[in-house]
Coordinates of N, CA and C in Angstrom, one line a residue:
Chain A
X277 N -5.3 19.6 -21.3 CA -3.9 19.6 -20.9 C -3.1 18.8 -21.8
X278 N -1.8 19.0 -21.7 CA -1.0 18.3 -22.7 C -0.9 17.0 -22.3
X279 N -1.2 16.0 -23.0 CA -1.2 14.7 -23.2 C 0.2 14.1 -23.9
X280 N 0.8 12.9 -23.7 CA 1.6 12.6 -24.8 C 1.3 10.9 -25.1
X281 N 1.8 10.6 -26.2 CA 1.1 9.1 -26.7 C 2.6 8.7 -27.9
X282 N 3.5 7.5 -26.6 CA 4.6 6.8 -27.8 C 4.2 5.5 -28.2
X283 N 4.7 5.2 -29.8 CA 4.4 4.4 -30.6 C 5.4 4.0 -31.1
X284 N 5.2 3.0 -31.7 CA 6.5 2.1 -32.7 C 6.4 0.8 -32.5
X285 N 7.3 0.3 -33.1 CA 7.5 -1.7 -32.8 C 7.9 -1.9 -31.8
X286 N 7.2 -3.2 -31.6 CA 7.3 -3.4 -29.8 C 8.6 -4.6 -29.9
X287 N 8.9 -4.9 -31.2 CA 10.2 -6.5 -30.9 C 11.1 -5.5 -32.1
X288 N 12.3 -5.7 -31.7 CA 13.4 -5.1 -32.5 C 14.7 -6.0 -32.5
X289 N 15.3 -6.7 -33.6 CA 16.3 -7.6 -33.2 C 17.6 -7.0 -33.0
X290 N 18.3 -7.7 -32.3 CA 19.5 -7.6 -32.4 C 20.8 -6.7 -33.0
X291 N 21.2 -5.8 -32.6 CA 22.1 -4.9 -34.2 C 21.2 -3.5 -34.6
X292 N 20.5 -4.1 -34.4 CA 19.3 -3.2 -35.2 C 18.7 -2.1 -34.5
X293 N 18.2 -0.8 -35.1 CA 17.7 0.6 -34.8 C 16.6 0.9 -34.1
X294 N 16.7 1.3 -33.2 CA 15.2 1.0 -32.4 C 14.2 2.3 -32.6
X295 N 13.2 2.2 -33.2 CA 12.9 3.8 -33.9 C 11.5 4.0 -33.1
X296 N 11.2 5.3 -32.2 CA 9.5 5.6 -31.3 C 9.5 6.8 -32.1
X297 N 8.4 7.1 -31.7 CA 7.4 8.6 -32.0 C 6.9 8.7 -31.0
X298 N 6.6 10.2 -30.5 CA 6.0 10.8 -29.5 C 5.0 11.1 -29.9
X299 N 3.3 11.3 -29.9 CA 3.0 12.2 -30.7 C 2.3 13.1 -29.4
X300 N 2.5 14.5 -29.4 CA 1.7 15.7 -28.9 C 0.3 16.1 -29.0
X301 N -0.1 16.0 -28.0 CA -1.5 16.8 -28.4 C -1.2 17.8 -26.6
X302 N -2.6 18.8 -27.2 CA -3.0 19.9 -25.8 C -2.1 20.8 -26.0
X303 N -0.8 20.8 -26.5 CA 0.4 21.7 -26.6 C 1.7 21.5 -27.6
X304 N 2.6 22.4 -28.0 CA 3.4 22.2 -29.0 C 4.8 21.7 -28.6
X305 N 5.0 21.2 -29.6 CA 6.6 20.8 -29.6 C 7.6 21.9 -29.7
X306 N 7.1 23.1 -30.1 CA 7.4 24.2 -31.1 C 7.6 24.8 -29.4
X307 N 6.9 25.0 -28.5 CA 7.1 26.0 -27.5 C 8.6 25.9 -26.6
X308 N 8.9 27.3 -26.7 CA 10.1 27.9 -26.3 C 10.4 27.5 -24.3
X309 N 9.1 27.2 -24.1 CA 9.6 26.9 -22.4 C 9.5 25.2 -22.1
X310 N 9.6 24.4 -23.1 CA 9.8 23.2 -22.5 C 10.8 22.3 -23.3
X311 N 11.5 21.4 -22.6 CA 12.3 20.2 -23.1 C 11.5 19.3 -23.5
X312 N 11.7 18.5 -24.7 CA 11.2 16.6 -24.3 C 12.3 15.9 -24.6
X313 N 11.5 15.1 -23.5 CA 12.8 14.7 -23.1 C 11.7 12.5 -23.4
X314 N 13.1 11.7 -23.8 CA 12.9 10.0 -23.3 C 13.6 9.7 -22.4
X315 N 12.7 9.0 -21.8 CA 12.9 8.4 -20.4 C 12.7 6.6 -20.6
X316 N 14.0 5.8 -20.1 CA 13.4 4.5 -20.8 C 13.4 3.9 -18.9
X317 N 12.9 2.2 -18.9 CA 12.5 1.8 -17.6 C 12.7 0.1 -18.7
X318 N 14.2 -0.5 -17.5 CA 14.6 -1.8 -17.9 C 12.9 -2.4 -17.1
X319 N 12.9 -4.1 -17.3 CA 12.2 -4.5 -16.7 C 12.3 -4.8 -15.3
X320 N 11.9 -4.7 -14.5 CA 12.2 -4.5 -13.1 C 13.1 -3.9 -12.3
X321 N 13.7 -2.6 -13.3 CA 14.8 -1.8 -12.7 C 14.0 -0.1 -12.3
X322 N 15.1 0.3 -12.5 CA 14.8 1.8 -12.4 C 14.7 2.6 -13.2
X323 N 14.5 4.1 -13.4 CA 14.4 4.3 -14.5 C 15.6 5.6 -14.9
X324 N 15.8 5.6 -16.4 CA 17.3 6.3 -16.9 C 16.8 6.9 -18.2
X325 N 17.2 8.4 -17.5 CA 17.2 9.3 -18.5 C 17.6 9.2 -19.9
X326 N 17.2 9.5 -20.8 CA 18.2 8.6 -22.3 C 18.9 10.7 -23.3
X327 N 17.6 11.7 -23.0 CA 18.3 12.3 -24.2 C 17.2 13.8 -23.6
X328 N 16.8 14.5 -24.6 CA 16.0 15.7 -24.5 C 16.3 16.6 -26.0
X329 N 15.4 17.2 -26.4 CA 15.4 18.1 -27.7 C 14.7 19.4 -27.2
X330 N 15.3 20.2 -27.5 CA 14.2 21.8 -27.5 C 13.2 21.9 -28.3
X331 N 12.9 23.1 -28.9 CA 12.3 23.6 -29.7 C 13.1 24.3 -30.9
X332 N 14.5 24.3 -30.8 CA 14.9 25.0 -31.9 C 16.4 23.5 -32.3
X333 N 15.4 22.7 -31.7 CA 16.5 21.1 -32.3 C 17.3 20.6 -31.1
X334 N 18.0 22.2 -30.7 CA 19.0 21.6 -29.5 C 19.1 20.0 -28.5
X335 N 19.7 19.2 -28.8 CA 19.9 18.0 -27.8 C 21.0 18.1 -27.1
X336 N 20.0 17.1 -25.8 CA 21.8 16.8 -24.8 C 21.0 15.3 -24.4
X337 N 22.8 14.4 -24.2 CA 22.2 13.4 -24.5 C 22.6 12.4 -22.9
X338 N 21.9 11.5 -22.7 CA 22.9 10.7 -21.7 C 24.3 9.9 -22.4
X339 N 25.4 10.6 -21.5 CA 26.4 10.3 -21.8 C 26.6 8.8 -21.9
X340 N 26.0 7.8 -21.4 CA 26.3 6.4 -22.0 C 25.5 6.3 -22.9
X341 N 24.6 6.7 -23.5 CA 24.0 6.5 -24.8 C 24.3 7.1 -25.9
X342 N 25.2 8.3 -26.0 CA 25.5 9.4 -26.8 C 25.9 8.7 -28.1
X343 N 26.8 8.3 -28.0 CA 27.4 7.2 -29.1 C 26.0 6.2 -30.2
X344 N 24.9 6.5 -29.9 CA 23.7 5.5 -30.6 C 22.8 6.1 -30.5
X345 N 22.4 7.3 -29.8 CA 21.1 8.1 -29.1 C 20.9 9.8 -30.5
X346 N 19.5 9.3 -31.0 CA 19.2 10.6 -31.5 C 18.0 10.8 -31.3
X347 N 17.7 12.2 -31.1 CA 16.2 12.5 -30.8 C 16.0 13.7 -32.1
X348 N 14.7 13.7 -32.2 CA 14.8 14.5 -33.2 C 13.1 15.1 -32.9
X349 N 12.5 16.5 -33.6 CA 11.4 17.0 -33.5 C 10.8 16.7 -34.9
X350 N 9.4 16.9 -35.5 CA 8.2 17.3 -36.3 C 8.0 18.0 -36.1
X351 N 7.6 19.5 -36.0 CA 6.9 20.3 -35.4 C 5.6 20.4 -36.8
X352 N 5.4 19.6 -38.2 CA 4.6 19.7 -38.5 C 3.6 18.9 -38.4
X353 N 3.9 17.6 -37.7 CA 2.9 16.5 -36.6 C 3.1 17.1 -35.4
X354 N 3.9 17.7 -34.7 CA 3.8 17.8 -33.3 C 4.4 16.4 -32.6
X355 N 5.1 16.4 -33.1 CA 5.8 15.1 -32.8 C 7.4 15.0 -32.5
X356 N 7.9 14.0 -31.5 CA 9.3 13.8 -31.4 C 9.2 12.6 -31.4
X357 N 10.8 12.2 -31.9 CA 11.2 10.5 -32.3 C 12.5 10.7 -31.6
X358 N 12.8 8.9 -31.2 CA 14.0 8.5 -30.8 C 14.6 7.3 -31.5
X359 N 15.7 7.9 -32.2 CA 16.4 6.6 -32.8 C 17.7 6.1 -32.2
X360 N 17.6 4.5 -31.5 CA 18.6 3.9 -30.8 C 19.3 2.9 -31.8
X361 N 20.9 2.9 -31.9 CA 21.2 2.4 -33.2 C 21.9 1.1 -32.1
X362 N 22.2 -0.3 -33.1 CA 22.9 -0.8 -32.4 C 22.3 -1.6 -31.1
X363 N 21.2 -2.2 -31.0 CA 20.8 -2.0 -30.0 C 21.1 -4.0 -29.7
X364 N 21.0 -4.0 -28.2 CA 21.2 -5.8 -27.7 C 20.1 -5.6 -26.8
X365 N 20.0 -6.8 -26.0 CA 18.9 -7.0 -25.0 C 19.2 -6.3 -24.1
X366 N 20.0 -5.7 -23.1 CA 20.1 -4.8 -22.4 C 19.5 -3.3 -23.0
X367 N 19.0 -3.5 -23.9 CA 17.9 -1.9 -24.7 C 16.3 -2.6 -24.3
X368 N 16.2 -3.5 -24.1 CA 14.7 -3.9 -23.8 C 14.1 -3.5 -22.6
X369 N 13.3 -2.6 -22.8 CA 13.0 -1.3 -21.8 C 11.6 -1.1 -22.2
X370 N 10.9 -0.3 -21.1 CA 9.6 0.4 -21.4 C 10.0 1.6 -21.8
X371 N 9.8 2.6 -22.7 CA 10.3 4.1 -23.1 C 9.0 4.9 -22.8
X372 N 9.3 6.0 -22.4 CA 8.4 7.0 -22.1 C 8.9 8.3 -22.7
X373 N 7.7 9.1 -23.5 CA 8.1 10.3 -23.8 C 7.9 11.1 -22.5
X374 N 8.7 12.4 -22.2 CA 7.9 13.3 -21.2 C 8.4 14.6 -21.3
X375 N 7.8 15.5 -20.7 CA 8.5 17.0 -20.9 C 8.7 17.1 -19.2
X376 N 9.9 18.3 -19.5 CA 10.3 19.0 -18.7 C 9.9 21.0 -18.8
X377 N 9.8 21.8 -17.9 CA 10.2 23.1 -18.1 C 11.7 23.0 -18.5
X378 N 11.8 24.1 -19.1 CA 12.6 24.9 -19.6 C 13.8 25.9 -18.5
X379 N 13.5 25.6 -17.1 CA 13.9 26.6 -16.6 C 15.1 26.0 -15.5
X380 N 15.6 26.5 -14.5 CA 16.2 26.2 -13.7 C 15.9 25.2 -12.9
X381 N 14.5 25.2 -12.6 CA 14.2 24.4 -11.7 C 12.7 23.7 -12.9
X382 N 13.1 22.3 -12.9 CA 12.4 21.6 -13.7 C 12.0 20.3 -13.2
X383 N 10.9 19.5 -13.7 CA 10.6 18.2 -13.7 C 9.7 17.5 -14.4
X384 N 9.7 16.1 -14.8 CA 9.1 15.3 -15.6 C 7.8 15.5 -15.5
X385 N 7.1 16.1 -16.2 CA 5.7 16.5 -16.4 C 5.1 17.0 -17.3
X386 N 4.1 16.3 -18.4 CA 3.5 14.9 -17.7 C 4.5 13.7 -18.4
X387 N 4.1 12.6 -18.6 CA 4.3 11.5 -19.0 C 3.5 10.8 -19.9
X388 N 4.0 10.1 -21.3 CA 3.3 9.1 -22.1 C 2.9 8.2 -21.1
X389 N 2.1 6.7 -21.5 CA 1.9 5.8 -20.4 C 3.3 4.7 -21.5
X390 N 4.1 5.3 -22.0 CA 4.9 4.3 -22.4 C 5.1 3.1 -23.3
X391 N 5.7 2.4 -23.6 CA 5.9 1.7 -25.1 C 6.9 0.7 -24.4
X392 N 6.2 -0.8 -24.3 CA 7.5 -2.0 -24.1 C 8.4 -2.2 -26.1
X393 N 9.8 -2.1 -25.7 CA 10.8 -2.4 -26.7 C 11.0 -3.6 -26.1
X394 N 11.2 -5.1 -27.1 CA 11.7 -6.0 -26.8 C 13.1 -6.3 -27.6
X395 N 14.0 -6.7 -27.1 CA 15.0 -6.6 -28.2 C 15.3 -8.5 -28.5
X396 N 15.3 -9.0 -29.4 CA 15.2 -10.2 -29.5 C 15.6 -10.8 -30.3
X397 N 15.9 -11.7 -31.2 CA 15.6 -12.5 -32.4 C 14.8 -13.3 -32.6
Chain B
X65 N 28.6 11.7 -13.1 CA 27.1 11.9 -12.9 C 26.9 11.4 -11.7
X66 N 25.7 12.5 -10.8 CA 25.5 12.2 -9.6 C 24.7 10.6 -9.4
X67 N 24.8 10.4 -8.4 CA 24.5 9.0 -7.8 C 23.4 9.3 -7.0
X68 N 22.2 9.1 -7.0 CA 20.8 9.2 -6.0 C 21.3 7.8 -5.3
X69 N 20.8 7.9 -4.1 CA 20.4 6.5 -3.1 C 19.4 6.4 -2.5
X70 N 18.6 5.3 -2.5 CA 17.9 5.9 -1.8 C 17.3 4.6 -0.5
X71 N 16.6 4.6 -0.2 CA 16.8 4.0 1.7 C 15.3 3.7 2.1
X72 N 14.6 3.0 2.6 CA 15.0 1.2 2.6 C 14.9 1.2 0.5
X73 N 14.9 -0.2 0.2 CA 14.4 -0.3 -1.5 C 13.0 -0.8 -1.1
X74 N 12.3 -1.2 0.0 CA 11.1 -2.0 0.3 C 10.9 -1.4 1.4
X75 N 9.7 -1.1 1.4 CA 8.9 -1.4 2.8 C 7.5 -1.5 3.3
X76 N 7.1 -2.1 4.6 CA 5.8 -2.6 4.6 C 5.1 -1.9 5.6
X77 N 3.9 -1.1 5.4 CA 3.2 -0.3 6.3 C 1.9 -0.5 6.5
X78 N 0.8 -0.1 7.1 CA -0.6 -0.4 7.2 C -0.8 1.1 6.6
X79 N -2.4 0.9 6.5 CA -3.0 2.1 6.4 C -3.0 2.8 7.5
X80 N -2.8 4.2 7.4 CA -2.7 4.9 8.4 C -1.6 5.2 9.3
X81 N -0.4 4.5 8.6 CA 0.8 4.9 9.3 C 1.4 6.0 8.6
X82 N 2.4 6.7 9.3 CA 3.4 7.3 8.9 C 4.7 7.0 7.8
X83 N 4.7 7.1 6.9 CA 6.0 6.5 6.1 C 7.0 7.5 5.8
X84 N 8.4 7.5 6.1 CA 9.3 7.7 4.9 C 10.1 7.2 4.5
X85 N 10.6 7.8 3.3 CA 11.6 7.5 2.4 C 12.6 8.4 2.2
X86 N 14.0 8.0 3.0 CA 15.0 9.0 2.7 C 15.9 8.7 0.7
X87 N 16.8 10.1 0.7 CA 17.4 10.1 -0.6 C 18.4 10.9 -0.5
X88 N 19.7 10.6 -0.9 CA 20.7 11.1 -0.7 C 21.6 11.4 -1.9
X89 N 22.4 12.1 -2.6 CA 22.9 12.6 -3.3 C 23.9 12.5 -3.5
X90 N 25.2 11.9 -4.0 CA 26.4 11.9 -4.1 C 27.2 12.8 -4.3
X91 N 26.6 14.3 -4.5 CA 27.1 15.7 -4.2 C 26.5 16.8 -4.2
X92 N 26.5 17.9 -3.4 CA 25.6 18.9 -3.5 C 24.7 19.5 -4.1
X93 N 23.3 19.4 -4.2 CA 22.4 19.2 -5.4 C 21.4 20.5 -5.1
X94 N 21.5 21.3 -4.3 CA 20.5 22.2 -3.6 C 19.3 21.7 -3.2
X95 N 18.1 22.4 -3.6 CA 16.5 21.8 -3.4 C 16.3 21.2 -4.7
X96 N 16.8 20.9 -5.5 CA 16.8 20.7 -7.0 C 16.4 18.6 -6.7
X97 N 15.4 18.4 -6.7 CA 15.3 17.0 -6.2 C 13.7 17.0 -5.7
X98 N 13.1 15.7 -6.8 CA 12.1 15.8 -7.0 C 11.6 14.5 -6.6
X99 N 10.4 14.5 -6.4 CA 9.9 13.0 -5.8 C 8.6 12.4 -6.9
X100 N 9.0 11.1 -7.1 CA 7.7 10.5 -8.3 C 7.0 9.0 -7.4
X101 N 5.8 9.3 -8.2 CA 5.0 8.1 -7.5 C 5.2 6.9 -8.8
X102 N 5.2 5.5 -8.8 CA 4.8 5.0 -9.7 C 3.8 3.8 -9.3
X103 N 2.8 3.5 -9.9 CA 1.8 2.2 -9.8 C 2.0 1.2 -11.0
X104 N 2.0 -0.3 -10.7 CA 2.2 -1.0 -11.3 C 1.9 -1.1 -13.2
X105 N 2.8 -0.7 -14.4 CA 1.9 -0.5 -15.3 C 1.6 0.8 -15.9
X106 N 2.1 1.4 -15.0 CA 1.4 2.9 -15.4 C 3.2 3.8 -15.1
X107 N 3.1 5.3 -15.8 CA 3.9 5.5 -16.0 C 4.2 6.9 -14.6
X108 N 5.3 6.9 -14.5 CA 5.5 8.2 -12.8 C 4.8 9.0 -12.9
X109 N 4.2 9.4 -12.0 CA 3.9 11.2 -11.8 C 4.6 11.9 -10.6
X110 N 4.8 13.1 -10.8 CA 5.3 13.8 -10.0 C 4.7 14.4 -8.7
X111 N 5.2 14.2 -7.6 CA 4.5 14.5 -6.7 C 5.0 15.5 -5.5
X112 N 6.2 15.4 -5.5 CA 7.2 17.2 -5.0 C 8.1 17.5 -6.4
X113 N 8.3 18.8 -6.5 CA 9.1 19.4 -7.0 C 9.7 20.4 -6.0
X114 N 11.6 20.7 -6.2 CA 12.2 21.6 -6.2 C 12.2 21.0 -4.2
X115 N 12.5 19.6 -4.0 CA 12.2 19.5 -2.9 C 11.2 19.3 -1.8
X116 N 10.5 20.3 -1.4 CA 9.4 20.6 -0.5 C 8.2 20.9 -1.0
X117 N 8.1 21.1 -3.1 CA 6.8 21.9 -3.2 C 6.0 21.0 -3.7
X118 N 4.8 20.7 -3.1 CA 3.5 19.9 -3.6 C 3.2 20.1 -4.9
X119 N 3.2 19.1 -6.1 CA 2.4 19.7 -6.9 C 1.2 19.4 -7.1
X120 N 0.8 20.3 -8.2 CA -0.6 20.1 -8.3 C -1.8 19.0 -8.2
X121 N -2.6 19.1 -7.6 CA -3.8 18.4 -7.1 C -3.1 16.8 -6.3
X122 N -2.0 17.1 -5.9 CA -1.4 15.8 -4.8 C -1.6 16.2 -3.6
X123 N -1.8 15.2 -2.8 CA -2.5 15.5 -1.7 C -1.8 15.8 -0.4
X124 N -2.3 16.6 0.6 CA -1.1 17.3 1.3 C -1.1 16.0 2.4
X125 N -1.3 15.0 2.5 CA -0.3 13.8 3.3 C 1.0 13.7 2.9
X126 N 1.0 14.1 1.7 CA 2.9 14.2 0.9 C 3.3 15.2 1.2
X127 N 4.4 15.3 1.7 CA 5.2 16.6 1.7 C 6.8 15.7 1.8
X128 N 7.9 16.7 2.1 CA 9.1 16.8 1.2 C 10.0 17.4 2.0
X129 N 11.2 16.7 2.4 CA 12.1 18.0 3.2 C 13.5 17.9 2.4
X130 N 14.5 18.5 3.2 CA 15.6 18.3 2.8 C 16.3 18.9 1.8
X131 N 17.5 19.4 2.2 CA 18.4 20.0 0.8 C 20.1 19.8 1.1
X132 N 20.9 20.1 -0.4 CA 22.1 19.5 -0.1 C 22.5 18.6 -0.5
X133 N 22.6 17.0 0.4 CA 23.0 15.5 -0.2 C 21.7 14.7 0.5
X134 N 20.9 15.2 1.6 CA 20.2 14.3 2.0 C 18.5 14.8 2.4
X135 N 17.7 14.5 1.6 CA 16.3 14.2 1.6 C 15.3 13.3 1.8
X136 N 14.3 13.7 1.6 CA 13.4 12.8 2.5 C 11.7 13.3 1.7
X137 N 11.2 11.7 1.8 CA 9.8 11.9 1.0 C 8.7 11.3 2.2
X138 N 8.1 12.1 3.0 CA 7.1 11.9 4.3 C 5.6 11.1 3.9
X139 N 4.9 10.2 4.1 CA 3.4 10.3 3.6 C 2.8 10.2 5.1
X140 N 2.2 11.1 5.7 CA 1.4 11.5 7.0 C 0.0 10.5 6.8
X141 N -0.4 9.5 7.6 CA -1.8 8.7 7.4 C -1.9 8.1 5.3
X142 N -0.6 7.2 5.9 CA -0.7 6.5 4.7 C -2.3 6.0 3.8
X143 N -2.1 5.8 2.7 CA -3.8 5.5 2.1 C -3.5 4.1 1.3
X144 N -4.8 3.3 0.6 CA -4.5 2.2 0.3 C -4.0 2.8 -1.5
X145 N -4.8 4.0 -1.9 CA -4.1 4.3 -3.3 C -2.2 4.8 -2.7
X146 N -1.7 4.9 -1.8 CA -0.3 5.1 -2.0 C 0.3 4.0 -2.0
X147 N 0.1 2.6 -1.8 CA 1.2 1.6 -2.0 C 1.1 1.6 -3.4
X148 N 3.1 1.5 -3.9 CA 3.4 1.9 -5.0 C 4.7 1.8 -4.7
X149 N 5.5 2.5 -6.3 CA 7.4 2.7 -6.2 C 7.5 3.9 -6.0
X150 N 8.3 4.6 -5.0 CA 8.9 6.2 -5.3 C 10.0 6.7 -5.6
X151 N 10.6 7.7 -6.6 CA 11.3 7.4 -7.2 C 11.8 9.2 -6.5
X152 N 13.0 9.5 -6.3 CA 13.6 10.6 -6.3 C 14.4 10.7 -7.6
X153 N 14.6 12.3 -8.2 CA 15.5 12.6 -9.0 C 16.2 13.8 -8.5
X154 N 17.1 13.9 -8.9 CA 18.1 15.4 -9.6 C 17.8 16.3 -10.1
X155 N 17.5 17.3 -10.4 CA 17.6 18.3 -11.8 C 18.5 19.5 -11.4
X156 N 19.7 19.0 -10.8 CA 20.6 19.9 -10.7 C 21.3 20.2 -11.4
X157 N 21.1 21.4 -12.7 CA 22.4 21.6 -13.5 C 22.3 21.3 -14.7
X158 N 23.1 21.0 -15.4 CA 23.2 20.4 -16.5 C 22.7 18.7 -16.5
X159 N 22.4 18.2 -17.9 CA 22.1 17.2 -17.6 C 23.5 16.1 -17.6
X160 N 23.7 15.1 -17.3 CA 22.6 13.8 -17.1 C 21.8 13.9 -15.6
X161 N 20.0 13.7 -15.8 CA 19.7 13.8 -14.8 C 19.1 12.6 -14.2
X162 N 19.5 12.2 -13.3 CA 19.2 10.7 -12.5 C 18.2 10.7 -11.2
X163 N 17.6 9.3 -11.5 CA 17.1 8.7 -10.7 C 17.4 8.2 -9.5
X164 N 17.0 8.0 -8.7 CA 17.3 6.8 -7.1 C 16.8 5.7 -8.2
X165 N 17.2 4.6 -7.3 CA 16.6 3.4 -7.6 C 15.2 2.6 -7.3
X166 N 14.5 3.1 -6.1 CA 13.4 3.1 -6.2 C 12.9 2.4 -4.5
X167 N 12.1 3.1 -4.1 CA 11.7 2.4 -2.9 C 9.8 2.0 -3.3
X168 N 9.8 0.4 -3.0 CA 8.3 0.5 -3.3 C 7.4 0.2 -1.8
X169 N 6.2 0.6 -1.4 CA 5.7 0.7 -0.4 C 5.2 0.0 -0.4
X170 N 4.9 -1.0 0.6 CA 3.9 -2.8 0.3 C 3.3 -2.7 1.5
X171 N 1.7 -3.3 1.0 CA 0.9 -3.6 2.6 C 1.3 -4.6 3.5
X172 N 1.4 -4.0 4.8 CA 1.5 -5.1 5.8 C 1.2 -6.1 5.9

């Protein structure tokens, strides 16, 4: 089954770009019936949608993040990345990659087990 | 962007009770409203979709009603693997798609 697994630097200072990778296995990034989508989770809050990419690049973003929020595909790793520009301590979150269907009726499935960002000096 | 709510944010049950968790919508959302489990550490999984529909290999003590603005997440003979957070979402439409803020289930 499709698995997903995010990576990157876990302390990011102040100002500064906060850069993950998704990487894919069990299934493609390339396939026409799913979104991936990041999902970030403050610490002991809730959790907020950040962005989503297709298969042919297409993004839509969360409107309070739009202004700093890029997602981007690999499809030669099978991979997606998120770059958060700008970032303060209110960006210090657990990030999760996840997919969605593609269709009308969709939902988060499955889920990375996620990546702590600390934003700090 | 719609607003989830969701009702109690805490609550305390035994094994073997009945629990739910309502969730309500700040505007017409249809069955489009999904339910997630989380355990400390570990990341959500989904446990209704589209409302009412079980997904796969979750156990039918969960089930799911409701459509519109106001819904509801049932667990029939609560178990000790369900204390946890549950999270409803949206997937009405276009995006931004939101969360409730979270109800977590705690032993008596």
């Amino acid at each position: 089954q499709v698995q997903l697994q995010e990576s990157g630097p876990g302390l990011v200072k102040p100002s500064e770009t906060l850069s993950l990778t998704c990487s894919v296995s069990g299934g493609s990034v390339s396939s026409n019936s799913h979104y991936w989508n990041w999902i970030r989770q403050s610490p002991g809050k809730g959790l907020e949608w950040i962005g989503y990419i297709d298969f042919e690049g297409g993004t839509n973003y969360s409107p309070s993040l739009r202004s700093r929020v890029s997602i981007s595909l690999d499809t030669s790793k099978n991979q997606l990345s998120l770059s958060l520009t700008a970032v303060t301590a209110a960006d210090t979150a657990v990030y999760y990659c996840t997919r969605a269907a593609a269709t009308i009726r969709n939902y988060f499935d499955p889920w990375g087990p996620g990546t702590l960002v600390t934003v700090s000096s | 962007d719609i607003q989830m709510t969701q009702s109690p944010s805490s609550l305390s049950a035994s094994v073997g009770d009945r629990v739910s968790i309502t969730c309500r919508a700040s505007q017409n959302i249809g069955s489009f409203l999904n339910w997630y489990q989380q355990k400390p550490g570990k990341a959500p999984k989904v446990l209704i979709f589209g409302a009412s529909n079980l997904h796969s290999g979750v156990p039918s003590r969960f089930s799911g009603s409701g459509s519109g603005t106001d819904f509801a997440l049932t667990i029939s003979g609560l178990q000790s693997a369900d204390f946890a957070t549950y999270y409803c979402q949206q997937s009405y439409g276009a995006p931004p798609w939101t969360f409730g803020q979270g109800t977590k289930v705690v032993i008596k």
